[in-house]
Amino acid sequence: MTQAQRTGSPSTPFDTLKAERLAMVYIDGAWVAPQGGTSHAVINPATEEPVARIALGTAADVDLAVAAARRAFPAFAGSSRADRIALLRRVADVFATRREEMARILTMEMGGPLKRTLGYQTAAGQTHLDEIVRVLETYRFEERRGRTVIRREPIGVCGLITPWNAPVMQILTKVAPALAAGCTMVLKPSELAPFSAMLFTEILHEAGVPKGVFNLVNGDGPTVGEALARHPDVDMISFTGSTRAGVRVAEAAAPTVKRVHQELGGKAANILLPDSDLEEAVVRGVQSCFGNSGQSCIAPARLLVPKDQANRAAAIAAAAAETLRVGDPMDPATDLGPLVSRAQFDRVQELIAAGIAEGATLVAGGLGRPDGLTRGYFARPTVFADVVPGMLIEREEIFGPVVTIIAYDSVEQAIAIANDTPYGLAAYVQSRDPSRAEAVAARLRCGYVYLNGAGPDYSAPFGGWKQSGNGREYGEWGLDAFLELKTVVGAAPG
Ligand SMILES: NC(=O)c1ccc[n+]([C@@H]2O[C@H](COP(=O)([O-])OP(=O)(O)OC[C@H]3O[C@@H](n4cnc5c(N)ncnc54)[C@H](O)[C@@H]3O)[C@@H](O)[C@H]2O)c1
């Protein structure tokens, strides 16, 4: 780290992200100074030191960005499918050339281990780009039924608000379908992880996204996020983040009756059926929960095990937690990096303390940093056994490396516990018999169920039920989200 980065002066450790751009917003195809506003030091969570300061935009910047997007909308909405496919292919090509740089930036700003930012976050981003091209090639924008025509048209100017936990992937799952649909947009990324969004903006610029089609305004939620949500000339908000902020966005958007697409928090259950391979299922569940240091909306944080296997499950989980390497996220061998911020670290500590106070049995990890780490927002991979439904650690989304083991008496009870949450994003079921696992999946009230360690399918819809949201991303469902339906009756017979 250079002296300039240590002091937080507007230098940049990145190869190509120009230092002066950190103090700018991107509007109408150009980097420009914001209309006033403050600046914000982005902290490297592994070192607790500032990396650089970024400018936080204002509501006036949102006005300018929305106006640029509105001006660009008619031409872009009228562009051909072939033009948009070509554009998305160019974005995918440029993204591929900058992928490693992107992974390093992500690791620096949000602390995800390099093996994950390179191997998962940016890889998934690339897949989403390839996937939207595949979808766009055959998507039916118009359907004729006799003299009735059903059209799908771009919804208009979109406000995109994204979190920090898998930043570039969450940006891509909005920007890629919005471009495919012919929408124009204003992105407000998380102020905790803005560099990846700025690099992504450079990628779009280099790929030749027409001016005004994509705009970036960094800023905090209450200022820039709410200005976007309230804006009368924004037709849709696509939001990913906490349920708390998602509700605020929906409230701000309500007077203008715009579409609000929400991807919110979760508290996934991982049901180990009595016939599962306990060792394999517990190890996999623990590793999956601790991916991204538990900062994942789909983290299988509630491990439900049959009562007679609970002690063994706790021992296996504790051993699995203790083998994980916590440390420098830039080290390719690291499994868990730091939590994203001091606030997140403090919150996770509070919830671990609450678990201890509530009488859950701590079998691995606990309060404080892992041994040997004296700075950085590193939490200990923590496993609680004897967790009872209703405990705070069983209900709250912890967003840290904490697994809670809950013993159940019957599969009926396991299903009831899994569903007894305000959230409904993801769930997991483990069984030696895939059809038995599938039967349980059918009874879970959530939007995505992973059976027996299956990975994600980026061509299938992803999104939450209940307080986990109301939108769907990925594949054609992701594209549907950015389109409005129009029915035309009395058309010439087709
Ligand atoms: N369902 C999903 O697909 C999904 C994916 C990833 C993360 N998440 C959820 O995101 C949360 C973690 O991310 P986070 O801490 O960045 O969430 P957050 O809600 O604090 O912030 C998300 C975004 O919303 C903005 N924001 C905050 N307050 C706002 C307001 N009042 N008005 C408008 N915008 C506002 C933030 O600046 C940020 O850009 C977790 O709850 C996690 O489960 C959900």
XYZ file of C-alpha atoms and ligand atoms in Angstrom:
538
model
C 0.000 0.000 0.000
C 1.388 3.400 -0.952
C 1.602 6.378 1.368
C -1.102 8.126 -0.647
C -3.547 5.275 -0.091
C -2.674 5.104 3.579
C -3.552 8.735 4.078
C -6.662 8.452 1.969
C -5.610 11.071 -0.551
C -7.297 10.662 -3.936
C -4.781 8.220 -5.310
C -5.753 4.841 -6.637
C -4.111 1.457 -6.498
C -5.941 0.340 -9.609
C -4.331 -0.052 -12.953
C -6.807 1.871 -14.996
C -9.449 3.396 -12.752
C -8.290 6.991 -12.936
C -7.799 8.728 -9.599
C -9.673 11.851 -10.661
C -12.750 9.759 -11.477
C -13.141 8.841 -7.836
C -14.407 12.368 -7.310
C -16.847 12.168 -10.205
C -20.164 10.803 -11.328
C -20.830 9.401 -14.810
C -23.671 11.164 -16.575
C -24.596 11.286 -20.255
C -21.522 9.344 -21.340
C -18.947 11.420 -19.454
C -17.276 11.618 -16.043
C -18.279 14.929 -14.490
C -17.952 16.652 -11.124
C -20.998 16.153 -8.898
C -23.295 19.028 -7.912
C -21.823 19.567 -4.453
C -22.192 16.770 -1.927
C -19.649 15.295 0.434
C -16.884 12.759 0.134
C -16.565 9.347 1.693
C -13.464 7.336 2.629
C -13.674 3.769 1.386
C -12.039 1.502 3.947
C -10.182 -1.695 3.141
C -11.842 -4.029 5.679
C -8.761 -6.260 5.902
C -6.543 -3.394 7.066
C -9.087 -0.874 8.429
C -7.222 1.753 6.397
C -8.737 4.121 3.854
C -8.087 3.152 0.232
C -9.340 6.370 -1.339
C -12.126 8.911 -1.031
C -15.072 8.987 -3.407
C -17.520 11.791 -4.072
C -21.049 11.195 -2.825
C -23.566 12.636 -5.242
C -26.719 14.563 -4.429
C -30.358 14.722 -5.482
C -29.283 17.300 -8.086
C -26.978 14.701 -9.662
C -29.878 12.273 -9.716
C -31.940 14.882 -11.578
C -29.215 15.294 -14.201
C -28.673 11.558 -14.561
C -32.394 10.852 -14.882
C -32.743 13.631 -17.469
C -29.867 12.114 -19.498
C -31.453 8.675 -19.264
C -34.820 10.096 -20.340
C -33.264 11.807 -23.383
C -31.512 8.603 -24.388
C -34.590 6.426 -23.928
C -36.501 6.846 -27.225
C -33.524 5.958 -29.417
C -32.329 3.097 -27.245
C -35.820 1.687 -26.788
C -36.111 1.711 -30.574
C -32.778 -0.036 -31.155
C -32.919 -3.448 -32.800
C -32.544 -6.752 -31.023
C -29.421 -7.369 -33.133
C -27.875 -4.068 -32.023
C -28.479 -4.861 -28.372
C -27.095 -8.375 -28.739
C -23.963 -6.923 -30.341
C -23.663 -4.373 -27.544
C -24.023 -6.998 -24.804
C -21.436 -9.184 -26.535
C -18.997 -6.280 -26.541
C -19.687 -5.694 -22.832
C -19.002 -9.390 -22.174
C -15.739 -9.226 -24.141
C -14.458 -6.144 -22.326
C -15.589 -7.562 -18.983
C -13.544 -10.709 -19.677
C -10.396 -8.680 -20.302
C -10.821 -6.766 -17.021
C -12.041 -9.656 -14.892
C -8.910 -10.156 -12.857
C -8.595 -6.442 -12.164
C -12.251 -6.449 -11.141
C -11.726 -9.367 -8.750
C -8.839 -7.563 -7.012
C -10.865 -4.401 -6.654
C -13.764 -6.344 -5.171
C -11.474 -8.052 -2.673
C -9.997 -4.725 -1.661
C -13.295 -2.918 -1.189
C -15.478 -5.609 0.411
C -12.995 -8.180 1.707
C -14.220 -11.263 -0.182
C -11.332 -13.706 -0.646
C -9.703 -13.512 -4.051
C -10.551 -17.109 -4.807
C -14.208 -16.153 -4.452
C -14.166 -12.787 -6.236
C -12.288 -14.354 -9.122
C -13.839 -17.798 -9.048
C -17.435 -16.932 -8.233
C -18.410 -13.258 -8.256
C -16.829 -12.254 -11.533
C -17.329 -15.687 -13.091
C -21.044 -15.483 -12.339
C -21.099 -11.938 -13.715
C -19.625 -13.190 -16.963
C -22.174 -16.015 -17.093
C -25.055 -13.572 -16.604
C -23.844 -11.586 -19.613
C -23.604 -14.695 -21.770
C -26.981 -15.840 -20.505
C -28.813 -12.608 -21.329
C -27.473 -12.766 -24.878
C -28.835 -16.309 -25.183
C -32.225 -15.159 -23.856
C -32.377 -12.105 -26.081
C -31.677 -14.133 -29.212
C -35.069 -15.852 -29.049
C -37.136 -13.733 -26.636
C -40.697 -13.054 -27.851
C -41.288 -9.324 -27.563
C -44.543 -9.672 -29.473
C -47.199 -12.333 -29.541
C -50.148 -12.402 -31.953
C -53.451 -14.080 -31.135
C -55.749 -13.446 -34.083
C -56.351 -9.712 -34.122
C -54.889 -9.196 -30.681
C -51.224 -8.306 -30.251
C -49.474 -8.597 -26.898
C -46.318 -6.524 -26.849
C -43.507 -6.310 -24.312
C -41.931 -2.875 -24.338
C -39.051 -1.429 -22.321
C -40.419 0.076 -19.114
C -38.358 3.257 -19.415
C -35.830 4.902 -17.107
C -34.737 2.542 -14.335
C -33.131 3.317 -10.987
C -30.830 0.484 -9.917
C -29.772 0.311 -6.252
C -27.292 -2.396 -5.258
C -25.530 -3.725 -2.130
C -21.876 -4.480 -1.364
C -21.854 -8.212 -0.707
C -21.498 -9.437 -4.312
C -21.423 -6.008 -5.908
C -20.570 -6.563 -9.527
C -22.781 -9.610 -9.869
C -25.737 -7.719 -8.433
C -25.057 -4.821 -10.782
C -24.872 -7.183 -13.745
C -28.113 -8.956 -12.939
C -29.808 -5.572 -13.336
C -27.780 -3.743 -15.990
C -27.572 -6.691 -18.411
C -31.353 -7.323 -18.646
C -32.102 -3.583 -18.591
C -29.838 -3.135 -21.640
C -31.356 -6.210 -23.272
C -34.833 -4.743 -22.760
C -33.921 -1.360 -24.261
C -34.189 0.540 -20.987
C -31.984 3.402 -19.856
C -30.765 3.593 -16.291
C -29.131 5.258 -13.319
C -27.076 3.041 -11.013
C -26.488 3.839 -7.351
C -24.102 1.193 -6.001
C -23.308 0.679 -2.346
C -21.092 3.418 -0.980
C -19.101 0.673 0.776
C -18.110 -0.933 -2.521
C -18.078 1.771 -5.185
C -14.832 0.978 -7.023
C -16.153 -2.126 -8.756
C -19.110 -0.083 -10.004
C -16.763 2.582 -11.340
C -14.650 -0.016 -13.102
C -17.829 -1.554 -14.500
C -18.815 1.900 -15.792
C -15.479 2.073 -17.613
C -16.223 -1.324 -19.124
C -19.610 -0.142 -20.401
C -18.050 3.032 -21.789
C -15.334 1.075 -23.574
C -17.939 -1.330 -24.970
C -19.719 1.629 -26.553
C -22.925 1.907 -24.527
C -24.591 4.983 -26.074
C -24.412 8.126 -23.995
C -27.190 8.577 -21.470
C -28.186 4.896 -21.575
C -26.185 4.106 -18.444
C -25.424 6.634 -15.706
C -23.662 6.200 -12.358
C -24.260 8.317 -9.271
C -22.381 7.229 -6.162
C -23.988 8.217 -2.921
C -25.617 7.093 0.268
C -29.030 5.489 0.485
C -31.052 8.228 2.163
C -29.738 10.917 -0.237
C -29.178 9.408 -3.673
C -31.117 6.158 -3.244
C -34.274 7.851 -2.003
C -33.991 10.635 -4.614
C -34.047 7.955 -7.287
C -36.945 6.118 -5.665
C -38.995 9.323 -5.357
C -38.160 10.660 -8.802
C -41.274 11.223 -10.949
C -39.331 10.544 -14.137
C -38.008 7.151 -13.015
C -40.324 4.376 -14.192
C -38.953 1.513 -12.160
C -36.647 0.830 -9.231
C -34.774 -2.426 -9.068
C -33.419 -2.764 -5.552
C -31.195 -5.361 -3.913
C -30.341 -4.953 -0.245
C -31.781 -5.279 3.208
C -35.495 -5.596 3.864
C -35.297 -2.437 5.974
C -33.945 -0.298 3.105
C -36.192 -2.063 0.581
C -39.226 -0.947 2.553
C -37.931 2.651 2.638
C -37.450 2.544 -1.134
C -40.975 1.234 -1.675
C -42.393 3.968 0.568
C -40.478 6.686 -1.287
C -41.600 5.243 -4.630
C -45.277 4.802 -3.706
C -46.579 8.289 -4.576
C -45.376 7.885 -8.166
C -46.745 4.319 -8.463
C -43.581 3.143 -10.173
C -42.723 -0.529 -10.301
C -40.507 -1.534 -7.365
C -38.599 -4.742 -7.832
C -37.132 -5.940 -4.528
C -34.433 -8.541 -3.799
C -34.096 -8.478 -0.018
C -32.729 -10.339 2.989
C -32.908 -13.999 3.923
C -32.487 -16.551 6.683
C -32.171 -19.825 4.829
C -32.842 -23.174 6.451
C -30.771 -26.213 5.525
C -32.810 -29.333 6.305
C -30.796 -32.503 6.738
C -33.329 -35.292 6.333
C -32.787 -38.375 8.521
C -31.299 -40.339 5.611
C -28.726 -37.736 4.562
C -25.005 -38.437 4.631
C -24.453 -36.446 7.831
C -20.720 -35.846 7.525
C -20.901 -34.699 3.922
C -24.049 -32.608 4.397
C -22.844 -30.815 7.530
C -19.412 -29.994 6.100
C -20.980 -28.717 2.895
C -23.565 -26.702 4.821
C -20.967 -25.067 7.056
C -18.660 -24.216 4.156
C -21.550 -22.815 2.174
C -22.746 -20.675 5.091
C -19.251 -19.292 5.655
C -18.693 -18.405 1.982
C -18.248 -14.617 1.762
C -17.876 -14.728 5.573
C -21.594 -15.419 5.845
C -22.431 -12.166 4.066
C -24.786 -13.777 1.616
C -28.552 -13.459 1.315
C -28.762 -17.206 0.600
C -26.398 -18.335 3.392
C -27.730 -21.612 4.884
C -27.561 -20.198 8.390
C -30.089 -22.504 10.081
C -28.914 -26.111 10.020
C -31.866 -28.370 10.899
C -30.833 -31.880 11.973
C -32.754 -34.868 13.392
C -32.562 -34.808 17.201
C -30.693 -38.120 17.448
C -27.975 -36.819 15.099
C -27.637 -33.343 16.613
C -24.596 -34.006 18.811
C -22.685 -35.609 15.975
C -23.688 -32.788 13.637
C -22.363 -30.224 16.143
C -19.002 -32.014 16.370
C -18.691 -32.260 12.581
C -19.677 -28.594 12.147
C -17.184 -27.435 14.785
C -14.370 -29.389 13.140
C -15.318 -28.007 9.710
C -15.350 -24.445 11.049
C -11.937 -24.870 12.628
C -10.269 -26.023 9.404
C -11.194 -22.837 7.545
C -8.431 -20.303 6.959
C -9.354 -16.776 7.957
C -7.009 -13.989 6.902
C -5.676 -11.798 4.132
C -8.324 -11.984 1.401
C -5.683 -11.331 -1.276
C -3.970 -14.609 -0.323
C -5.272 -17.240 -2.756
C -5.345 -19.827 0.055
C -7.703 -17.797 2.284
C -11.225 -19.166 2.830
C -12.722 -16.302 4.849
C -11.848 -12.639 4.591
C -13.023 -9.872 6.896
C -16.552 -8.584 7.286
C -17.209 -5.530 5.176
C -17.161 -2.802 7.830
C -16.794 -1.917 11.479
C -20.598 -1.650 11.730
C -21.042 -5.144 10.311
C -18.350 -6.529 12.639
C -20.038 -4.919 15.656
C -23.437 -6.255 14.661
C -22.127 -9.795 14.255
C -20.399 -9.550 17.660
C -23.669 -8.387 19.237
C -25.549 -11.316 17.768
C -22.907 -13.828 18.871
C -23.141 -12.327 22.367
C -26.937 -12.631 22.184
C -26.640 -16.317 21.246
C -24.419 -16.967 24.250
C -26.760 -15.010 26.529
C -29.801 -16.878 25.195
C -28.232 -20.190 26.202
C -27.224 -21.644 22.854
C -24.111 -23.843 23.082
C -21.052 -22.344 21.425
C -19.158 -25.229 19.796
C -16.784 -23.227 17.570
C -15.651 -19.615 17.243
C -17.224 -16.969 19.417
C -16.540 -13.354 20.216
C -13.552 -11.370 18.965
C -11.117 -11.908 16.134
C -9.498 -15.224 15.221
C -6.178 -15.843 16.946
C -3.257 -14.030 15.367
C -5.324 -11.332 13.646
C -4.954 -7.999 15.382
C -6.602 -5.710 12.860
C -9.222 -5.957 10.166
C -12.898 -6.746 10.622
C -12.305 -10.491 10.905
C -14.906 -12.548 12.768
C -14.430 -16.093 13.996
C -16.245 -18.864 12.117
C -18.860 -19.629 14.740
C -21.156 -22.580 15.323
C -23.972 -22.634 17.861
C -25.664 -25.910 18.834
C -28.860 -26.349 20.909
C -30.466 -23.408 19.143
C -34.204 -23.189 19.719
C -36.697 -21.592 17.310
C -37.435 -18.053 18.420
C -33.937 -17.224 19.674
C -32.623 -13.978 18.222
C -29.804 -15.801 16.393
C -32.387 -18.102 14.831
C -34.590 -15.267 13.579
C -32.293 -12.375 12.624
C -30.301 -12.280 9.423
C -26.808 -12.208 10.986
C -24.843 -11.672 7.753
C -21.712 -13.065 9.349
C -19.991 -16.460 9.729
C -22.461 -17.946 12.191
C -24.195 -21.311 11.781
C -27.012 -22.234 14.148
C -27.876 -25.904 14.654
C -31.508 -26.648 15.458
C -32.609 -30.179 16.378
C -35.983 -31.430 15.131
C -38.226 -34.358 16.108
C -39.974 -34.997 12.805
C -39.697 -33.912 9.185
C -43.060 -32.153 9.611
C -41.563 -30.087 12.406
C -38.427 -29.346 10.350
C -40.572 -27.989 7.520
C -42.575 -25.884 9.955
C -39.402 -24.418 11.495
C -37.894 -23.753 8.064
C -41.019 -21.833 7.046
C -41.380 -19.989 10.346
C -39.484 -16.862 9.289
C -40.537 -13.572 7.767
C -38.059 -14.286 4.972
C -38.503 -16.584 1.975
C -35.462 -16.409 -0.257
C -33.545 -19.700 -0.250
C -33.603 -23.099 1.433
C -31.560 -26.281 1.219
C -32.558 -29.930 1.574
C -30.195 -32.899 1.941
C -31.206 -36.524 1.461
C -29.786 -39.672 -0.114
C -33.090 -39.895 -1.989
C -33.480 -36.957 -4.428
C -37.232 -37.496 -4.767
C -37.701 -37.268 -1.004
C -35.688 -34.024 -1.001
C -37.820 -32.706 -3.845
C -41.024 -33.504 -1.960
C -39.785 -31.428 0.981
C -38.739 -28.619 -1.394
C -42.319 -28.452 -2.651
C -43.479 -27.562 0.870
C -41.003 -24.761 1.522
C -42.277 -21.207 1.219
C -39.364 -19.615 -0.564
C -38.125 -18.775 -4.035
C -35.102 -21.039 -4.463
C -34.284 -24.502 -3.107
C -30.891 -26.168 -3.430
C -30.945 -29.967 -3.181
C -27.893 -32.000 -2.175
C -25.234 -29.396 -2.919
C -26.461 -28.414 -6.374
C -24.984 -25.149 -7.618
C -27.027 -22.247 -8.993
C -28.715 -22.353 -12.400
C -28.356 -18.875 -13.891
C -30.983 -19.593 -16.528
C -33.692 -20.147 -13.882
C -35.511 -17.416 -11.915
C -33.951 -16.183 -8.677
C -35.833 -14.162 -6.083
C -37.633 -14.180 -2.790
C -41.075 -14.719 -1.310
C -42.496 -12.920 1.726
C -40.148 -10.248 3.140
C -37.320 -11.460 0.911
C -38.785 -9.549 -1.987
C -41.093 -9.618 -4.953
C -38.837 -9.593 -8.004
C -37.173 -12.244 -10.117
C -33.760 -12.008 -11.718
C -31.808 -14.217 -14.171
C -32.711 -15.566 -17.583
C -35.951 -14.526 -19.292
C -37.545 -13.682 -15.931
C -34.831 -11.090 -15.397
C -35.658 -9.604 -18.778
C -39.433 -9.702 -18.101
C -38.801 -7.464 -15.074
C -37.701 -4.556 -17.278
C -40.603 -4.781 -19.730
C -44.165 -3.470 -19.701
C -47.028 -5.352 -21.306
C -49.196 -3.685 -23.905
C -52.265 -5.264 -25.482
C -53.406 -4.033 -28.889
C -56.799 -5.304 -30.037
C -58.240 -4.944 -33.527
C -54.882 -5.337 -35.240
C -54.675 -6.571 -38.824
C -55.064 -10.363 -38.871
C -51.628 -11.958 -38.484
N -32.258 -11.081 -2.350
C -31.092 -10.847 -2.927
O -30.890 -11.138 -4.105
C -29.978 -10.228 -2.146
C -28.686 -10.291 -2.650
C -27.665 -9.720 -1.916
C -27.913 -9.068 -0.728
N -29.168 -9.022 -0.245
C -29.432 -8.388 1.046
O -28.719 -7.166 1.146
C -28.388 -6.899 2.499
C -26.922 -6.547 2.605
O -26.606 -5.498 1.780
P -26.459 -3.999 2.320
O -25.970 -3.989 3.717
O -25.696 -3.238 1.271
O -27.961 -3.543 2.329
P -28.541 -2.079 2.532
O -29.996 -2.245 2.469
O -27.944 -1.401 3.678
O -28.017 -1.303 1.245
C -28.333 -1.727 -0.076
C -28.359 -0.522 -0.962
O -29.461 0.302 -0.585
C -29.018 1.614 -0.340
N -29.892 2.203 0.669
C -29.787 2.130 2.012
N -30.779 2.828 2.592
C -31.535 3.327 1.591
C -32.678 4.155 1.542
N -33.264 4.602 2.659
N -33.184 4.484 0.332
C -32.598 4.041 -0.797
N -31.500 3.281 -0.818
C -30.972 2.922 0.365
C -27.576 1.450 0.084
O -26.855 2.658 -0.054
C -27.117 0.360 -0.860
O -26.816 0.892 -2.130
C -28.722 -8.171 3.247
O -29.946 -8.004 3.919
C -28.847 -9.202 2.141
O -29.632 -10.318 2.467
C -30.209 -9.587 -0.932
